[in-house]
Coordinates of C-alpha atoms in Angstrom, one line a residue:
M273 CA 74.6 160.7 53.7
S274 CA 74.9 164.6 54.3
G275 CA 73.4 167.2 51.9
S276 CA 76.9 167.7 50.5
R277 CA 77.5 164.2 49.9
L278 CA 74.3 163.3 48.4
H279 CA 74.4 166.1 46.1
K280 CA 77.7 165.0 44.7
S281 CA 76.5 161.4 44.5
I282 CA 73.7 162.7 42.6
L283 CA 75.7 164.9 40.0
N284 CA 78.3 161.9 39.7
A285 CA 75.0 159.7 38.6
R286 CA 73.6 162.2 36.5
V287 CA 76.8 163.0 34.0
G288 CA 77.8 159.5 34.2
L289 CA 74.3 158.3 32.9
L290 CA 74.1 161.0 30.6
F291 CA 77.5 160.0 28.9
Y292 CA 76.4 156.2 29.4
F293 CA 73.2 156.3 27.3
L294 CA 75.1 158.1 24.7
T295 CA 77.9 155.8 24.5
L296 CA 75.7 152.6 24.9
I297 CA 73.6 153.7 21.6
L298 CA 77.0 154.3 19.8
S299 CA 78.5 150.9 21.1
F300 CA 76.0 148.7 19.5
F301 CA 76.2 150.5 16.1
S302 CA 80.2 150.5 16.0
R303 CA 80.5 147.0 17.6
K304 CA 78.3 146.1 14.3
I305 CA 80.5 148.2 11.9
F306 CA 83.8 146.8 13.4
L307 CA 82.5 143.3 13.3
D308 CA 81.4 143.7 9.6
C309 CA 84.4 145.8 8.2
L310 CA 87.2 144.5 10.4
G311 CA 86.1 141.2 11.1
A312 CA 85.1 138.9 14.3
D313 CA 88.9 137.8 14.1
F314 CA 90.3 141.0 14.6
I315 CA 87.7 142.1 17.3
G316 CA 88.6 138.8 19.1
L317 CA 92.3 139.5 18.7
T318 CA 92.2 143.0 20.3
G319 CA 89.9 141.7 23.1
T320 CA 92.8 139.3 23.7
L321 CA 95.5 141.8 23.7
Q322 CA 93.9 144.0 25.9
N323 CA 93.6 141.3 28.5
I324 CA 97.0 139.9 28.5
L325 CA 97.8 143.7 29.0
G326 CA 95.6 143.4 32.1
I327 CA 97.7 140.8 33.4
L328 CA 100.7 143.1 33.4
N329 CA 98.7 145.9 34.9
L330 CA 98.1 143.7 38.0
A331 CA 101.7 145.4 38.9
E332 CA 99.4 148.3 40.0
L333 CA 99.0 146.5 43.1
G334 CA 95.7 148.0 44.0
I335 CA 97.7 151.1 45.2
G336 CA 95.0 153.4 43.5
S337 CA 92.4 151.7 45.6
C338 CA 94.6 152.3 48.8
I339 CA 95.3 155.9 48.1
S340 CA 92.0 156.9 47.8
F341 CA 91.1 155.5 51.2
F342 CA 94.0 157.6 52.6
L343 CA 92.7 160.7 51.0
F344 CA 89.3 160.8 52.6
K345 CA 90.0 162.1 55.8
P346 CA 92.5 164.8 54.7
L347 CA 89.7 165.7 52.3
Q348 CA 87.2 165.7 55.0
E349 CA 89.6 168.1 57.0
D350 CA 90.6 170.2 53.8
N351 CA 94.4 169.3 54.8
R352 CA 95.9 170.2 51.7
E353 CA 99.5 169.4 53.0
K354 CA 98.6 166.3 53.7
M355 CA 97.0 165.5 50.2
M356 CA 99.9 166.8 48.4
E357 CA 102.3 164.5 50.6
I358 CA 99.9 161.4 49.9
M359 CA 99.6 162.3 45.9
S360 CA 103.3 162.7 45.9
V361 CA 103.8 159.3 47.3
F362 CA 101.0 157.9 44.6
G363 CA 103.1 159.7 41.8
Y364 CA 106.4 158.1 42.9
L365 CA 104.9 154.4 43.3
Y366 CA 103.0 154.8 39.9
R367 CA 106.1 155.8 38.1
K368 CA 107.7 152.7 39.2
I369 CA 105.1 150.5 38.3
G370 CA 104.6 152.1 35.1
S371 CA 108.5 151.2 34.4
I372 CA 108.0 147.7 35.4
I373 CA 104.7 147.5 33.2
G374 CA 106.5 148.5 30.3
L375 CA 109.6 146.3 30.8
G376 CA 107.1 143.2 31.3
S377 CA 105.3 144.5 28.0
I378 CA 108.5 143.9 26.2
V379 CA 109.3 140.6 27.5
V380 CA 105.8 139.0 27.1
S381 CA 105.9 140.6 23.3
L382 CA 108.5 138.2 22.5
F383 CA 106.6 135.2 22.9
F384 CA 103.7 136.5 20.7
P385 CA 104.9 134.2 17.5
F386 CA 104.3 131.2 20.0
I387 CA 100.8 132.7 21.7
F388 CA 99.2 133.6 18.1
Q389 CA 100.9 131.2 15.8
K390 CA 97.6 129.9 14.8
T391 CA 95.8 133.2 14.0
I392 CA 95.4 134.6 10.5
F393 CA 97.1 137.8 11.2
D394 CA 100.8 138.9 10.6
S395 CA 103.0 139.7 13.4
G396 CA 102.9 143.7 12.5
I397 CA 99.4 144.3 13.4
I398 CA 99.7 142.2 16.7
Y399 CA 102.8 144.2 17.8
F400 CA 101.3 147.5 16.4
A401 CA 97.9 147.1 18.4
F402 CA 99.6 145.7 21.6
F403 CA 102.3 148.2 21.8
S404 CA 99.3 151.1 21.5
Y405 CA 97.4 149.7 24.1
M406 CA 100.4 149.4 26.2
G407 CA 101.2 153.2 25.4
S408 CA 97.8 154.6 26.5
S409 CA 97.9 152.7 29.7
L410 CA 101.0 153.7 30.6
I411 CA 100.2 157.5 30.4
G412 CA 98.1 156.8 33.4
Y413 CA 100.9 155.7 35.4
F414 CA 103.4 158.7 34.4
I415 CA 100.9 161.6 33.9
N416 CA 97.2 160.9 34.7
Y417 CA 97.6 159.4 38.4
R418 CA 96.1 162.8 40.0
Q419 CA 93.0 162.0 38.6
I420 CA 92.6 159.7 41.9
L421 CA 92.0 162.9 43.8
L422 CA 88.8 163.7 41.6
T423 CA 87.4 160.2 42.5
A424 CA 87.9 160.6 46.4
D425 CA 86.8 164.1 46.4
Q426 CA 83.4 162.9 44.9
K427 CA 84.0 164.8 41.5
N428 CA 84.2 161.6 39.5
Y429 CA 81.7 163.2 36.9
I430 CA 84.8 165.5 35.8
V431 CA 86.5 162.5 35.0
S432 CA 83.6 161.0 33.0
A433 CA 82.7 164.3 30.9
Y434 CA 85.9 164.5 29.6
F435 CA 87.0 160.8 29.1
Q436 CA 83.7 159.9 27.4
T437 CA 83.5 162.9 25.0
A438 CA 86.8 161.9 23.8
N439 CA 85.7 158.4 23.7
I440 CA 82.6 159.2 21.7
I441 CA 84.7 161.6 19.1
K442 CA 87.4 158.5 18.7
T443 CA 84.7 156.0 18.4
L444 CA 83.1 158.1 15.5
I445 CA 86.1 158.5 13.8
Q446 CA 86.8 154.9 14.0
I447 CA 83.4 153.8 12.6
T448 CA 84.3 156.3 9.7
L449 CA 87.8 155.0 8.7
A450 CA 86.5 151.2 9.3
Y451 CA 83.6 151.5 7.0
Y452 CA 85.6 153.4 4.4
Y453 CA 89.1 152.2 4.5
R454 CA 89.1 148.8 6.7
N455 CA 92.6 149.6 7.8
L456 CA 93.5 147.7 10.7
Y457 CA 96.6 149.9 11.6
L458 CA 94.7 153.3 11.2
W459 CA 91.8 152.0 13.4
V460 CA 94.6 151.1 16.3
F461 CA 96.4 154.5 15.8
I462 CA 93.0 156.1 16.2
E463 CA 92.9 154.5 19.7
F464 CA 96.3 155.3 20.6
V465 CA 96.0 159.1 19.9
F466 CA 92.9 159.6 21.8
G467 CA 94.6 158.3 24.8
I468 CA 97.0 161.1 24.4
I469 CA 94.5 163.7 24.0
S470 CA 92.0 163.0 26.7
C471 CA 95.2 162.7 29.1
I472 CA 96.2 166.5 28.3
I473 CA 92.7 167.8 28.4
L474 CA 92.2 166.1 31.8
N475 CA 95.2 167.2 33.6
W476 CA 94.4 170.9 32.2
K477 CA 91.1 170.5 34.0
I478 CA 92.9 168.9 37.3
N479 CA 95.0 172.3 37.4
K480 CA 91.8 174.4 37.3
E481 CA 90.0 172.4 40.0
Y482 CA 93.0 172.1 42.4
P483 CA 95.5 175.1 41.5
W484 CA 97.0 174.2 44.9
L485 CA 98.1 170.5 44.1
K486 CA 101.9 170.6 43.8
T487 CA 103.1 167.0 43.9
K488 CA 106.9 166.3 44.5
I489 CA 107.4 162.9 42.8
N490 CA 111.1 163.2 43.8
D491 CA 110.5 163.2 47.5
G492 CA 107.8 160.4 47.2
K493 CA 110.6 157.8 48.3
L494 CA 111.3 159.8 51.4
L495 CA 107.8 160.7 52.2
L496 CA 106.8 156.9 52.0
K497 CA 108.5 156.4 55.3
K498 CA 105.9 158.9 56.5
Y499 CA 102.9 156.7 55.6
P500 CA 104.1 153.1 55.9
E501 CA 100.4 151.9 56.2
I502 CA 100.2 152.6 52.4
L503 CA 102.7 150.0 51.7
I504 CA 100.7 147.6 54.2
N505 CA 97.1 147.9 52.8
T506 CA 99.0 147.9 49.2
K507 CA 100.3 144.3 49.7
Q508 CA 96.7 143.4 50.9
I509 CA 94.9 145.1 48.1
F510 CA 97.3 143.3 45.6
V511 CA 96.0 140.0 46.6
H512 CA 92.5 140.8 46.1
K513 CA 93.4 142.6 42.7
I514 CA 94.8 139.4 41.1
K515 CA 91.7 137.6 42.1
D516 CA 89.6 140.3 40.8
F517 CA 91.5 140.0 37.3
L518 CA 91.1 136.3 37.3
L519 CA 87.1 136.5 37.9
N520 CA 86.4 139.6 35.8
K521 CA 88.9 140.1 33.2
S522 CA 90.4 136.9 31.8
D523 CA 87.3 135.6 30.3
E524 CA 88.9 136.5 26.7
I525 CA 92.1 134.7 27.8
M526 CA 90.4 131.6 28.8
V527 CA 87.9 131.5 25.8
F528 CA 90.8 131.6 23.4
A529 CA 92.8 129.2 25.3
F530 CA 89.8 126.5 25.7
V531 CA 87.6 127.6 22.6
S532 CA 88.8 129.8 19.5
L533 CA 90.0 133.4 19.1
K534 CA 86.5 133.8 16.9
M535 CA 84.6 132.6 19.9
V536 CA 86.3 135.3 22.0
A537 CA 84.1 137.8 19.6
F538 CA 81.2 135.9 20.1
Y539 CA 81.4 135.7 23.7
G540 CA 82.5 139.5 23.5
N541 CA 79.1 140.7 22.0
Y542 CA 77.4 139.2 25.2
T543 CA 79.8 140.8 27.7
M544 CA 80.1 143.7 25.9
I545 CA 76.2 144.4 26.5
I546 CA 76.6 143.2 30.2
N547 CA 79.7 145.2 30.9
K548 CA 77.6 148.2 29.4
V549 CA 75.0 147.8 32.3
L550 CA 78.0 147.3 34.8
V551 CA 79.3 150.7 33.6
M552 CA 75.7 152.3 34.6
F553 CA 76.0 150.4 38.0
I554 CA 79.3 151.8 38.7
T555 CA 78.2 155.2 37.3
A556 CA 74.8 155.3 39.1
L557 CA 75.7 153.7 42.3
D558 CA 79.5 153.6 43.1
G559 CA 79.4 157.2 42.7
A560 CA 78.4 157.0 46.6
S561 CA 81.6 155.2 47.2
A562 CA 83.7 158.7 48.5
G563 CA 80.6 159.4 50.5
V564 CA 80.5 156.4 52.2
G565 CA 84.3 156.7 53.2
N566 CA 83.5 160.2 54.6
L567 CA 80.4 158.8 56.6
V568 CA 82.7 156.0 58.1
A569 CA 85.1 158.3 59.1
E570 CA 82.6 160.5 60.9
G571 CA 81.9 157.3 62.8
N572 CA 78.0 157.6 63.6
K573 CA 77.2 153.9 63.7
K574 CA 73.4 154.4 63.4
N575 CA 73.7 156.4 60.2
I576 CA 76.0 154.0 58.7
V577 CA 73.7 150.9 59.0
K578 CA 70.8 153.3 57.5
V579 CA 72.9 154.4 54.6
F580 CA 74.1 150.6 54.3
W581 CA 70.6 149.2 54.1
E582 CA 69.5 152.1 51.7
L583 CA 72.2 151.6 49.1
M584 CA 71.5 147.6 49.6
S585 CA 67.8 148.2 48.6
I586 CA 68.9 150.3 45.2
R587 CA 71.5 148.0 44.4
Y588 CA 68.9 144.8 44.5
F589 CA 66.1 146.3 42.7
I590 CA 68.2 147.7 39.6
A591 CA 70.1 144.2 39.8
G592 CA 66.8 142.7 39.5
I593 CA 65.5 144.6 36.7
V594 CA 68.5 144.2 34.8
I595 CA 68.7 140.4 35.4
F596 CA 65.0 140.0 34.3
S597 CA 65.6 142.3 31.3
F598 CA 68.4 140.3 30.0
Y599 CA 66.6 137.0 30.5
H600 CA 63.9 138.0 28.2
L601 CA 65.7 140.5 25.9
L602 CA 69.4 139.7 25.3
E603 CA 68.9 136.9 22.8
P604 CA 66.1 138.5 20.7
F605 CA 68.3 141.6 20.7
I606 CA 71.4 139.8 19.5
I607 CA 69.3 138.1 16.7
W608 CA 68.1 141.6 15.4
W609 CA 71.2 143.2 16.0
L610 CA 74.0 140.8 14.6
G611 CA 71.9 137.7 13.4
P612 CA 71.1 134.4 14.8
Q613 CA 74.3 133.0 13.9
Y614 CA 75.9 134.9 17.0
L615 CA 73.9 133.3 19.5
L616 CA 75.5 131.3 22.0
D617 CA 73.9 128.3 24.2
H618 CA 71.3 129.4 26.5
T619 CA 72.9 128.0 29.5
I620 CA 75.8 130.3 28.7
L621 CA 73.4 133.2 29.2
I622 CA 71.8 131.9 32.4
L623 CA 75.4 131.4 34.1
L624 CA 76.3 134.8 32.8
L625 CA 73.2 136.4 34.6
V626 CA 73.7 134.4 37.8
N627 CA 77.4 135.5 37.9
L628 CA 75.8 139.3 37.1
F629 CA 73.6 139.0 39.8
I630 CA 76.3 138.3 42.3
M631 CA 78.7 140.8 40.8
Q632 CA 76.5 143.6 41.4
T633 CA 74.7 142.9 44.1
R634 CA 78.0 142.6 46.1
G635 CA 78.8 145.9 45.5
V636 CA 77.7 147.7 48.8
V637 CA 79.5 145.3 50.9
D638 CA 82.7 145.8 48.8
I639 CA 82.2 149.7 49.2
F640 CA 81.9 149.5 53.0
N641 CA 84.9 147.1 53.2
H642 CA 86.9 149.6 51.3
S643 CA 85.8 152.7 53.4
Y644 CA 86.7 150.7 56.7
G645 CA 90.1 149.7 55.2
Q646 CA 89.5 146.2 55.1
Y647 CA 91.8 144.0 52.9
A648 CA 93.5 141.9 55.6
D649 CA 91.7 138.5 54.5
T650 CA 94.2 138.0 52.0
W651 CA 93.7 134.4 52.2
A652 CA 90.2 134.8 51.1
A653 CA 91.3 136.4 47.7
W654 CA 93.9 133.1 47.4
A655 CA 91.1 130.7 48.0
E656 CA 88.5 132.1 45.5
G657 CA 91.3 132.5 42.7
I658 CA 92.3 128.8 43.6
I659 CA 88.6 127.6 43.1
N660 CA 88.2 129.4 40.4
L661 CA 90.9 128.3 38.4
T662 CA 90.6 124.5 39.7
I663 CA 87.0 124.1 38.6
T664 CA 87.6 126.2 35.4
I665 CA 90.4 123.9 34.2
L666 CA 88.7 120.5 35.1
T667 CA 85.5 122.0 33.2
A668 CA 86.3 124.1 30.5
I669 CA 88.0 121.4 28.8
H670 CA 84.8 119.7 28.4
W671 CA 82.4 122.2 28.6
G672 CA 84.0 125.5 27.1
I673 CA 82.6 128.8 28.1
I674 CA 80.1 127.1 30.3
G675 CA 83.0 125.5 32.6
I676 CA 84.7 129.0 32.8
L677 CA 81.5 130.6 33.9
L678 CA 80.8 127.7 36.4
G679 CA 84.4 128.3 38.1
K680 CA 83.5 131.8 38.6
I681 CA 80.0 131.4 40.0
I682 CA 81.1 128.3 42.5
S683 CA 84.2 130.6 43.7
T684 CA 82.2 133.9 44.3
C685 CA 79.1 132.1 46.0
I686 CA 81.7 130.9 48.3
I687 CA 83.6 134.1 48.9
I688 CA 81.7 136.9 47.9
T689 CA 78.0 135.8 49.1
I690 CA 79.2 134.2 52.2
W691 CA 82.5 135.8 53.7
K692 CA 82.5 139.1 52.5
P693 CA 79.4 139.9 54.3
Y694 CA 80.6 138.0 57.6
Y695 CA 83.8 140.0 57.4
L696 CA 82.2 143.4 57.0
F697 CA 79.8 142.9 59.9
T698 CA 82.1 141.1 62.3
Q699 CA 85.2 143.6 61.9
G700 CA 83.9 146.9 60.1
I701 CA 80.4 147.5 61.4
R702 CA 80.6 145.1 64.3
M703 CA 77.2 143.9 64.8
P704 CA 75.8 140.2 64.4
V705 CA 76.1 138.9 60.8
K706 CA 72.8 137.5 61.3
L707 CA 71.1 141.1 60.8
Y708 CA 72.9 141.1 57.5
W709 CA 71.4 137.7 56.3
K710 CA 67.8 138.6 58.0
G711 CA 67.8 141.9 55.8
T712 CA 69.2 140.3 52.6
L713 CA 67.0 137.4 52.2
K714 CA 64.2 139.0 51.9
Y715 CA 65.5 140.5 48.5
Y716 CA 66.4 137.3 47.2
V717 CA 63.0 135.8 48.1
I718 CA 61.3 139.0 46.4
F719 CA 63.1 138.9 43.3
I720 CA 62.5 135.0 42.5
F721 CA 59.0 135.2 43.3
T722 CA 58.6 138.4 41.0
F723 CA 60.6 136.9 38.6
I724 CA 58.8 133.5 38.2
V725 CA 55.5 135.1 38.3
I726 CA 56.1 137.6 35.6
T727 CA 58.0 135.1 33.1
L728 CA 55.2 132.6 33.5
L729 CA 52.7 135.7 32.9
S730 CA 54.8 136.7 29.9
G731 CA 54.3 133.2 27.9
F732 CA 51.1 134.3 27.3
L733 CA 51.7 137.5 25.5
P734 CA 51.1 137.5 21.5
F735 CA 54.7 139.1 20.7
H736 CA 57.5 137.5 19.2
P737 CA 60.7 139.7 20.0
S738 CA 63.3 138.4 18.0
Q739 CA 61.1 139.1 14.8
S740 CA 61.6 142.5 14.5
L741 CA 62.9 145.6 16.7
S742 CA 59.1 147.0 17.1
Q743 CA 58.1 143.4 18.6
L744 CA 61.3 143.7 20.8
I745 CA 60.2 147.1 22.0
I746 CA 56.5 146.1 22.8
Y747 CA 57.5 143.0 24.4
A748 CA 60.0 144.8 26.7
V749 CA 57.3 147.2 27.8
F750 CA 54.8 144.4 28.5
T751 CA 57.2 142.3 30.4
V752 CA 59.8 144.8 32.1
V753 CA 57.5 147.4 33.0
P754 CA 55.1 144.9 35.2
F755 CA 58.2 143.4 36.8
T756 CA 59.6 147.0 37.7
I757 CA 56.2 148.0 39.3
V758 CA 55.7 144.5 41.2
Y759 CA 59.6 144.5 42.3
F760 CA 59.6 147.9 43.7
L761 CA 56.5 147.7 45.6
L762 CA 57.4 144.3 47.0
I763 CA 60.9 145.7 48.2
L764 CA 59.1 148.8 49.6
W765 CA 56.6 146.6 51.6
K766 CA 58.8 144.0 52.9
A767 CA 62.6 145.0 52.3
P768 CA 64.6 147.3 54.4
G769 CA 66.3 150.5 53.2
M770 CA 64.1 151.5 50.3
F771 CA 61.6 153.5 52.3
H772 CA 64.3 155.7 53.8
F773 CA 66.0 156.1 50.4
I774 CA 62.8 157.5 48.6
N775 CA 62.3 159.7 51.4
R776 CA 65.4 161.6 51.1
F777 CA 63.7 163.1 47.9
P778 CA 61.0 165.7 48.6
I779 CA 58.6 164.5 46.1
F780 CA 58.2 160.9 47.9
N781 CA 58.5 162.4 51.2
R782 CA 55.6 164.4 50.8
L783 CA 53.5 161.5 49.9
K784 CA 53.8 159.9 53.4
L785 CA 54.1 156.2 52.0
R786 CA 54.1 155.1 55.7

C-alpha cells in the first residue's frame, strides 16, 4: 500500500482500537449489571427484537457496499462532481429503503402477540423497545447515509470516534438507571435518544470534513439512469447480504425458536465476548479495505499479490491468537464474571471457535473480492444459505444450539473456505488458485501444530483459572504469551507475507530479519 493508504489504515486502527478497549471493559461490566438488574429474559428479548429488525434491514439490499465500491475511483481522482452524483443516488435509494423498512416494521409488529405469547413481558414494553430500535435504525437511512463517504475515503476513524464516544456515555447512563431504577422503559428510551444525538453530531462533522458535498436527493432518480451498474451490482450483493444475515445475525432468532428466550441471553454472553473480538478485527484490519480498493484500481498485479499475502499473514496470526485464548480462557472468565450457572456445553464453545476462525480468516478474500466488484456468484450465496438452513432445521430440533452452529460451519466450509478463494484468483487476480492453497495451507499447519503443543504443555501448569481473577490472569500469561511467540516465529519462518508486512515498519526493517 502507498504511504497515504498505510497512514490512513494505521490511523483507523489506532482510533478504533482505543475505543475498542474502552468499550470492551465497559461492556463486561454493563452486561453483568443489566443481567442482574433487568433480568436474563429482558436481555434475551432485546437481542431477539434487534434480530427481527435485522431481517427487515435486509431491504438495504447491500447498496452501501455497492456505493463504497463506486466511490473508490472518484476519490482517487478527486472528482467531486461524480462523488456528489453517486451520493445523491445513494440518498435517494436509502430514503426509499427506509420507507419500506418502516412499513415492514409496522406489519411485522402486528404478529408480536403470536410470536411472544409465551414471554413474561406485557405487549407495552415489547412494542416500545421494537419501535425505539426501529427509529434508531431509520435515522441511518434518512439522515446518516453520507457517512459512507468517510468509510470509502479511509476516514472511518471519524465515525468510530463520534459513535463510540456517544455509545460509552449512553452505556454509563443506562448502567446508572438500571442499577437505581430497574425501569425497562427508561433503559430503552436512552437507547433511542442517543441514536438521535449521534446522528446530529456525525452530520455536523461530515459537513466540516466535506463542505463541498451537496447532495440532491430529488435528482437521485434521474441520476440513477446515468449509473445503471449500481442497480446491477446491488442485485448481486443483495443475495449475499441475505446469506450473511442467515449465517451471522439470526442466531438469537434460531435459539429463541428451537430452545428458549432465556437461553438467548446465555448464548448471548458467549457471542457478546466473541463479537467484541470481531469488532477488534474489523477495527484493526478492515480499515485497510478502502486502501485495497484504491490499490486494485491502480492495477499493479505484483503489488496486489504482495499486499494480499501481507494481509493474510496478519489475519491468520491474530485469528490464531484469539482462538487459542478463547479456548483456554473463555469458560473460566464466564465463571468469574457471571457464575458457573451461565456456562454452556463445552462442545458449543468448540463449534463457536471453529466458526469464528473461518469468519475471521475469510476477511482478506472478501475485501479483495469487494475491491474487484465481484458479486456475480449469487448461486454461491443461495447454496450457502440453503445448506445452512437445511442442516440447522434438521439438527437443531435434536441438538439445539449445537445444531445451529453445525449448519453455519458446514455451509461456510463449502462456500467461504473453498469457493470464494477460487472465485477471487480465477476471476479477480487471475492467477492459478493452487498458489492460494500453497500459501494458505501453511497457516493451517502452523496453527494446528502450535495449538496442540502449547495446549499439551499448559496441562502441567499449577494454576486454576476458574478460581479467581488473579489465577486467570497468570494462567493467561503462561499460555497465551508462549503461543504468540512460537506462532509468530513459525509464520515468519515458513508462511508468506509476514516478513514483508513487518518490514513496512522502520524498527523491524533495521533489524534485517532476512
